[in-house]
Amino acid sequence: MLGWTDAFVAPERRFELVGGMTLLLLLLHSEPVWYLEVGVYGLSVAALLYRPLVRKPALWFGIAAFLTAGHVSVWFHLDNHKFLLTYWCLAVGLSLLAADTTRALRTNARLLIGLAFLFAVVGKLLAPDYLSGAFFEGLLLTDGRFFGVAHVFGGIPLPDLQLADLAREDLLVFGDLRIPFDLPSTPRLTALAQGLTWWTLAIEAAVAVLFLWPEDRGPSRWRDPALLLFIVTTYPVTPVIGFAWVLAAMGTAQSTQRGWRYWPVLYVAAYLFVMLSTSVARSGLLTPG
């Protein structure tokens, strides 16, 4: 393996790598609330310019405090990964207070990932419209981030998707539908939604079990392949780049030197892959104009 790769995955540099990935995520994908942006952007830029700040607990506690304050005002409209990102920043700060920072960071990342996926699976199993495939079918037809998938793989005409988007905007702005419409569907879309339903449930359950399994025992050695598989198969289809990036950062943090030591390289590659695939999705190549 090349020397630069060995230096890249060196244990003594792991914290700086994880910190940099998290700070970049905060700069590019924080919630657009002005006082959150002022605090989070200011602290993140300061830490990127003066790297010793990355190892200061106060930096991460300050970021977590700004995130919490900013999220309160948009609580019911907040994406799930914004909560996870807040917990992660708090966990980074707490890890710096531990006697063994690297071990604490690794444990916190592993448990956060495992618990997040466990709660996601439980929530899906308790939601009747999820197991039926209705959740994904509705998402593909009403969320502009998924219109490219609905059109290319589900066979839904672009004008129908545009009409669904206009109706959704009416519902959000006026509280009712000014443009009456029926959600379009095709057998291909229904099959796609059902496939996404069961694949998501299976891979999330696998990640939950593997990450909550005792560290370095039995099936836990498959943690990294499972999480990477989830990232690279989920986020090109569902382009929520912030979620992918926080998982990649936590995945990098929890990977150990035992077994194959180069998992951080693949997590960073996944981090960049999601950014590229999301840029393509947003370029209009796969979405209706």
mmCIF file with all atom_site columns, C-alpha atoms in Angstrom, residues 166-281:
data_model
loop_
_atom_site.group_PDB
_atom_site.id
_atom_site.type_symbol
_atom_site.label_atom_id
_atom_site.label_alt_id
_atom_site.label_comp_id
_atom_site.label_asym_id
_atom_site.label_entity_id
_atom_site.label_seq_id
_atom_site.pdbx_PDB_ins_code
_atom_site.Cartn_x
_atom_site.Cartn_y
_atom_site.Cartn_z
_atom_site.occupancy
_atom_site.B_iso_or_equiv
_atom_site.pdbx_formal_charge
_atom_site.auth_seq_id
_atom_site.auth_comp_id
_atom_site.auth_asym_id
_atom_site.auth_atom_id
_atom_site.pdbx_PDB_model_num
ATOM 1   C CA . LEU A 1 166 ? -47.137 22.115  -8.005  1.00 0.00 ? 166 LEU A CA 1
ATOM 2   C CA . ALA A 1 167 ? -49.907 20.513  -5.976  1.00 0.00 ? 167 ALA A CA 1
ATOM 3   C CA . ARG A 1 168 ? -47.531 19.783  -3.116  1.00 0.00 ? 168 ARG A CA 1
ATOM 4   C CA . GLU A 1 169 ? -46.414 23.420  -3.096  1.00 0.00 ? 169 GLU A CA 1
ATOM 5   C CA . ASP A 1 170 ? -50.071 24.487  -2.948  1.00 0.00 ? 170 ASP A CA 1
ATOM 6   C CA . LEU A 1 171 ? -50.625 22.265  0.042   1.00 0.00 ? 171 LEU A CA 1
ATOM 7   C CA . LEU A 1 172 ? -47.600 23.681  1.851   1.00 0.00 ? 172 LEU A CA 1
ATOM 8   C CA . VAL A 1 173 ? -48.357 27.332  1.077   1.00 0.00 ? 173 VAL A CA 1
ATOM 9   C CA . PHE A 1 174 ? -52.166 27.474  1.217   1.00 0.00 ? 174 PHE A CA 1
ATOM 10  C CA . GLY A 1 175 ? -53.053 24.471  3.358   1.00 0.00 ? 175 GLY A CA 1
ATOM 11  C CA . ASP A 1 176 ? -55.231 23.013  0.596   1.00 0.00 ? 176 ASP A CA 1
ATOM 12  C CA . LEU A 1 177 ? -54.970 21.874  -3.004  1.00 0.00 ? 177 LEU A CA 1
ATOM 13  C CA . ARG A 1 178 ? -55.717 24.616  -5.551  1.00 0.00 ? 178 ARG A CA 1
ATOM 14  C CA . ILE A 1 179 ? -54.799 22.233  -8.374  1.00 0.00 ? 179 ILE A CA 1
ATOM 15  C CA . PRO A 1 180 ? -56.769 18.974  -8.088  1.00 0.00 ? 180 PRO A CA 1
ATOM 16  C CA . PHE A 1 181 ? -54.833 15.919  -9.241  1.00 0.00 ? 181 PHE A CA 1
ATOM 17  C CA . ASP A 1 182 ? -54.375 12.195  -8.752  1.00 0.00 ? 182 ASP A CA 1
ATOM 18  C CA . LEU A 1 183 ? -50.925 10.856  -8.021  1.00 0.00 ? 183 LEU A CA 1
ATOM 19  C CA . PRO A 1 184 ? -49.702 9.031   -11.121 1.00 0.00 ? 184 PRO A CA 1
ATOM 20  C CA . SER A 1 185 ? -48.402 5.491   -10.824 1.00 0.00 ? 185 SER A CA 1
ATOM 21  C CA . THR A 1 186 ? -47.193 2.596   -12.930 1.00 0.00 ? 186 THR A CA 1
ATOM 22  C CA . PRO A 1 187 ? -46.503 -1.078  -12.211 1.00 0.00 ? 187 PRO A CA 1
ATOM 23  C CA . ARG A 1 188 ? -42.805 -0.267  -12.526 1.00 0.00 ? 188 ARG A CA 1
ATOM 24  C CA . LEU A 1 189 ? -43.045 2.445   -9.899  1.00 0.00 ? 189 LEU A CA 1
ATOM 25  C CA . THR A 1 190 ? -44.980 0.199   -7.534  1.00 0.00 ? 190 THR A CA 1
ATOM 26  C CA . ALA A 1 191 ? -42.389 -2.557  -7.909  1.00 0.00 ? 191 ALA A CA 1
ATOM 27  C CA . LEU A 1 192 ? -39.577 -0.047  -7.434  1.00 0.00 ? 192 LEU A CA 1
ATOM 28  C CA . ALA A 1 193 ? -41.180 1.316   -4.264  1.00 0.00 ? 193 ALA A CA 1
ATOM 29  C CA . GLN A 1 194 ? -41.652 -2.181  -2.836  1.00 0.00 ? 194 GLN A CA 1
ATOM 30  C CA . GLY A 1 195 ? -38.071 -3.120  -3.674  1.00 0.00 ? 195 GLY A CA 1
ATOM 31  C CA . LEU A 1 196 ? -36.730 0.023   -2.012  1.00 0.00 ? 196 LEU A CA 1
ATOM 32  C CA . THR A 1 197 ? -38.899 -0.724  1.019   1.00 0.00 ? 197 THR A CA 1
ATOM 33  C CA . TRP A 1 198 ? -37.544 -4.196  1.673   1.00 0.00 ? 198 TRP A CA 1
ATOM 34  C CA . TRP A 1 199 ? -33.960 -3.386  0.732   1.00 0.00 ? 199 TRP A CA 1
ATOM 35  C CA . THR A 1 200 ? -33.902 -0.406  3.100   1.00 0.00 ? 200 THR A CA 1
ATOM 36  C CA . LEU A 1 201 ? -35.400 -2.439  5.929   1.00 0.00 ? 201 LEU A CA 1
ATOM 37  C CA . ALA A 1 202 ? -32.936 -5.312  5.416   1.00 0.00 ? 202 ALA A CA 1
ATOM 38  C CA . ILE A 1 203 ? -29.764 -3.210  5.160   1.00 0.00 ? 203 ILE A CA 1
ATOM 39  C CA . GLU A 1 204 ? -30.743 -0.935  8.062   1.00 0.00 ? 204 GLU A CA 1
ATOM 40  C CA . ALA A 1 205 ? -31.468 -3.953  10.283  1.00 0.00 ? 205 ALA A CA 1
ATOM 41  C CA . ALA A 1 206 ? -28.099 -5.459  9.337   1.00 0.00 ? 206 ALA A CA 1
ATOM 42  C CA . VAL A 1 207 ? -26.253 -2.232  10.171  1.00 0.00 ? 207 VAL A CA 1
ATOM 43  C CA . ALA A 1 208 ? -28.069 -1.943  13.516  1.00 0.00 ? 208 ALA A CA 1
ATOM 44  C CA . VAL A 1 209 ? -27.176 -5.497  14.562  1.00 0.00 ? 209 VAL A CA 1
ATOM 45  C CA . LEU A 1 210 ? -23.545 -5.294  13.420  1.00 0.00 ? 210 LEU A CA 1
ATOM 46  C CA . PHE A 1 211 ? -22.851 -1.962  15.111  1.00 0.00 ? 211 PHE A CA 1
ATOM 47  C CA . LEU A 1 212 ? -24.536 -2.883  18.388  1.00 0.00 ? 212 LEU A CA 1
ATOM 48  C CA . TRP A 1 213 ? -22.763 -6.239  18.507  1.00 0.00 ? 213 TRP A CA 1
ATOM 49  C CA . PRO A 1 214 ? -19.830 -6.232  20.973  1.00 0.00 ? 214 PRO A CA 1
ATOM 50  C CA . GLU A 1 215 ? -16.794 -4.643  19.381  1.00 0.00 ? 215 GLU A CA 1
ATOM 51  C CA . ASP A 1 216 ? -14.305 -6.902  17.579  1.00 0.00 ? 216 ASP A CA 1
ATOM 52  C CA . ARG A 1 217 ? -16.409 -10.004 18.170  1.00 0.00 ? 217 ARG A CA 1
ATOM 53  C CA . GLY A 1 218 ? -18.130 -12.349 15.741  1.00 0.00 ? 218 GLY A CA 1
ATOM 54  C CA . PRO A 1 219 ? -20.091 -10.608 12.981  1.00 0.00 ? 219 PRO A CA 1
ATOM 55  C CA . SER A 1 220 ? -18.941 -7.139  14.082  1.00 0.00 ? 220 SER A CA 1
ATOM 56  C CA . ARG A 1 221 ? -16.126 -7.440  11.513  1.00 0.00 ? 221 ARG A CA 1
ATOM 57  C CA . TRP A 1 222 ? -18.780 -6.823  8.829   1.00 0.00 ? 222 TRP A CA 1
ATOM 58  C CA . ARG A 1 223 ? -19.743 -3.415  10.241  1.00 0.00 ? 223 ARG A CA 1
ATOM 59  C CA . ASP A 1 224 ? -17.766 -1.348  7.772   1.00 0.00 ? 224 ASP A CA 1
ATOM 60  C CA . PRO A 1 225 ? -18.805 -3.209  4.593   1.00 0.00 ? 225 PRO A CA 1
ATOM 61  C CA . ALA A 1 226 ? -22.470 -3.035  5.651   1.00 0.00 ? 226 ALA A CA 1
ATOM 62  C CA . LEU A 1 227 ? -22.416 0.702   6.369   1.00 0.00 ? 227 LEU A CA 1
ATOM 63  C CA . LEU A 1 228 ? -20.507 1.492   3.184   1.00 0.00 ? 228 LEU A CA 1
ATOM 64  C CA . LEU A 1 229 ? -22.947 -0.618  1.179   1.00 0.00 ? 229 LEU A CA 1
ATOM 65  C CA . PHE A 1 230 ? -25.825 1.323   2.730   1.00 0.00 ? 230 PHE A CA 1
ATOM 66  C CA . ILE A 1 231 ? -24.226 4.674   1.885   1.00 0.00 ? 231 ILE A CA 1
ATOM 67  C CA . VAL A 1 232 ? -23.343 3.935   -1.744  1.00 0.00 ? 232 VAL A CA 1
ATOM 68  C CA . THR A 1 233 ? -26.661 2.231   -2.560  1.00 0.00 ? 233 THR A CA 1
ATOM 69  C CA . THR A 1 234 ? -28.949 4.650   -0.724  1.00 0.00 ? 234 THR A CA 1
ATOM 70  C CA . TYR A 1 235 ? -27.771 8.190   -1.357  1.00 0.00 ? 235 TYR A CA 1
ATOM 71  C CA . PRO A 1 236 ? -27.366 8.186   -5.141  1.00 0.00 ? 236 PRO A CA 1
ATOM 72  C CA . VAL A 1 237 ? -31.081 7.240   -5.179  1.00 0.00 ? 237 VAL A CA 1
ATOM 73  C CA . THR A 1 238 ? -32.120 9.439   -2.244  1.00 0.00 ? 238 THR A CA 1
ATOM 74  C CA . PRO A 1 239 ? -29.758 12.414  -2.549  1.00 0.00 ? 239 PRO A CA 1
ATOM 75  C CA . VAL A 1 240 ? -29.672 13.558  1.080   1.00 0.00 ? 240 VAL A CA 1
ATOM 76  C CA . ILE A 1 241 ? -25.997 14.403  1.134   1.00 0.00 ? 241 ILE A CA 1
ATOM 77  C CA . GLY A 1 242 ? -25.920 15.578  4.758   1.00 0.00 ? 242 GLY A CA 1
ATOM 78  C CA . PHE A 1 243 ? -27.089 12.190  6.013   1.00 0.00 ? 243 PHE A CA 1
ATOM 79  C CA . ALA A 1 244 ? -24.494 10.360  3.936   1.00 0.00 ? 244 ALA A CA 1
ATOM 80  C CA . TRP A 1 245 ? -21.722 12.634  5.157   1.00 0.00 ? 245 TRP A CA 1
ATOM 81  C CA . VAL A 1 246 ? -22.497 12.340  8.864   1.00 0.00 ? 246 VAL A CA 1
ATOM 82  C CA . LEU A 1 247 ? -22.610 8.536   8.506   1.00 0.00 ? 247 LEU A CA 1
ATOM 83  C CA . ALA A 1 248 ? -19.292 8.578   6.633   1.00 0.00 ? 248 ALA A CA 1
ATOM 84  C CA . ALA A 1 249 ? -17.689 10.734  9.332   1.00 0.00 ? 249 ALA A CA 1
ATOM 85  C CA . MET A 1 250 ? -18.951 8.486   12.130  1.00 0.00 ? 250 MET A CA 1
ATOM 86  C CA . GLY A 1 251 ? -17.985 5.394   10.155  1.00 0.00 ? 251 GLY A CA 1
ATOM 87  C CA . THR A 1 252 ? -14.444 6.744   9.834   1.00 0.00 ? 252 THR A CA 1
ATOM 88  C CA . ALA A 1 253 ? -14.352 7.450   13.571  1.00 0.00 ? 253 ALA A CA 1
ATOM 89  C CA . GLN A 1 254 ? -15.394 3.955   14.633  1.00 0.00 ? 254 GLN A CA 1
ATOM 90  C CA . SER A 1 255 ? -13.213 1.957   12.224  1.00 0.00 ? 255 SER A CA 1
ATOM 91  C CA . THR A 1 256 ? -10.368 0.218   14.042  1.00 0.00 ? 256 THR A CA 1
ATOM 92  C CA . GLN A 1 257 ? -6.863  -0.922  13.196  1.00 0.00 ? 257 GLN A CA 1
ATOM 93  C CA . ARG A 1 258 ? -7.873  -4.559  13.638  1.00 0.00 ? 258 ARG A CA 1
ATOM 94  C CA . GLY A 1 259 ? -8.704  -6.435  10.480  1.00 0.00 ? 259 GLY A CA 1
ATOM 95  C CA . TRP A 1 260 ? -8.341  -4.259  7.386   1.00 0.00 ? 260 TRP A CA 1
ATOM 96  C CA . ARG A 1 261 ? -6.935  -0.899  8.388   1.00 0.00 ? 261 ARG A CA 1
ATOM 97  C CA . TYR A 1 262 ? -7.856  1.057   5.249   1.00 0.00 ? 262 TYR A CA 1
ATOM 98  C CA . TRP A 1 263 ? -11.590 1.436   5.849   1.00 0.00 ? 263 TRP A CA 1
ATOM 99  C CA . PRO A 1 264 ? -11.167 5.223   6.392   1.00 0.00 ? 264 PRO A CA 1
ATOM 100 C CA . VAL A 1 265 ? -10.001 5.535   2.784   1.00 0.00 ? 265 VAL A CA 1
ATOM 101 C CA . LEU A 1 266 ? -13.228 3.946   1.585   1.00 0.00 ? 266 LEU A CA 1
ATOM 102 C CA . TYR A 1 267 ? -15.338 6.100   3.888   1.00 0.00 ? 267 TYR A CA 1
ATOM 103 C CA . VAL A 1 268 ? -13.731 9.233   2.467   1.00 0.00 ? 268 VAL A CA 1
ATOM 104 C CA . ALA A 1 269 ? -14.241 7.835   -1.047  1.00 0.00 ? 269 ALA A CA 1
ATOM 105 C CA . ALA A 1 270 ? -17.922 7.254   -0.230  1.00 0.00 ? 270 ALA A CA 1
ATOM 106 C CA . TYR A 1 271 ? -18.084 10.800  1.163   1.00 0.00 ? 271 TYR A CA 1
ATOM 107 C CA . LEU A 1 272 ? -16.821 12.148  -2.168  1.00 0.00 ? 272 LEU A CA 1
ATOM 108 C CA . PHE A 1 273 ? -18.891 9.715   -4.254  1.00 0.00 ? 273 PHE A CA 1
ATOM 109 C CA . VAL A 1 274 ? -22.124 10.894  -2.646  1.00 0.00 ? 274 VAL A CA 1
ATOM 110 C CA . MET A 1 275 ? -21.141 14.516  -3.255  1.00 0.00 ? 275 MET A CA 1
ATOM 111 C CA . LEU A 1 276 ? -20.513 13.747  -6.948  1.00 0.00 ? 276 LEU A CA 1
ATOM 112 C CA . SER A 1 277 ? -23.680 11.692  -7.436  1.00 0.00 ? 277 SER A CA 1
ATOM 113 C CA . THR A 1 278 ? -25.789 14.335  -5.688  1.00 0.00 ? 278 THR A CA 1
ATOM 114 C CA . SER A 1 279 ? -24.294 17.048  -7.902  1.00 0.00 ? 279 SER A CA 1
ATOM 115 C CA . VAL A 1 280 ? -25.277 15.020  -10.973 1.00 0.00 ? 280 VAL A CA 1
ATOM 116 C CA . ALA A 1 281 ? -28.802 14.566  -9.606  1.00 0.00 ? 281 ALA A CA 1
#
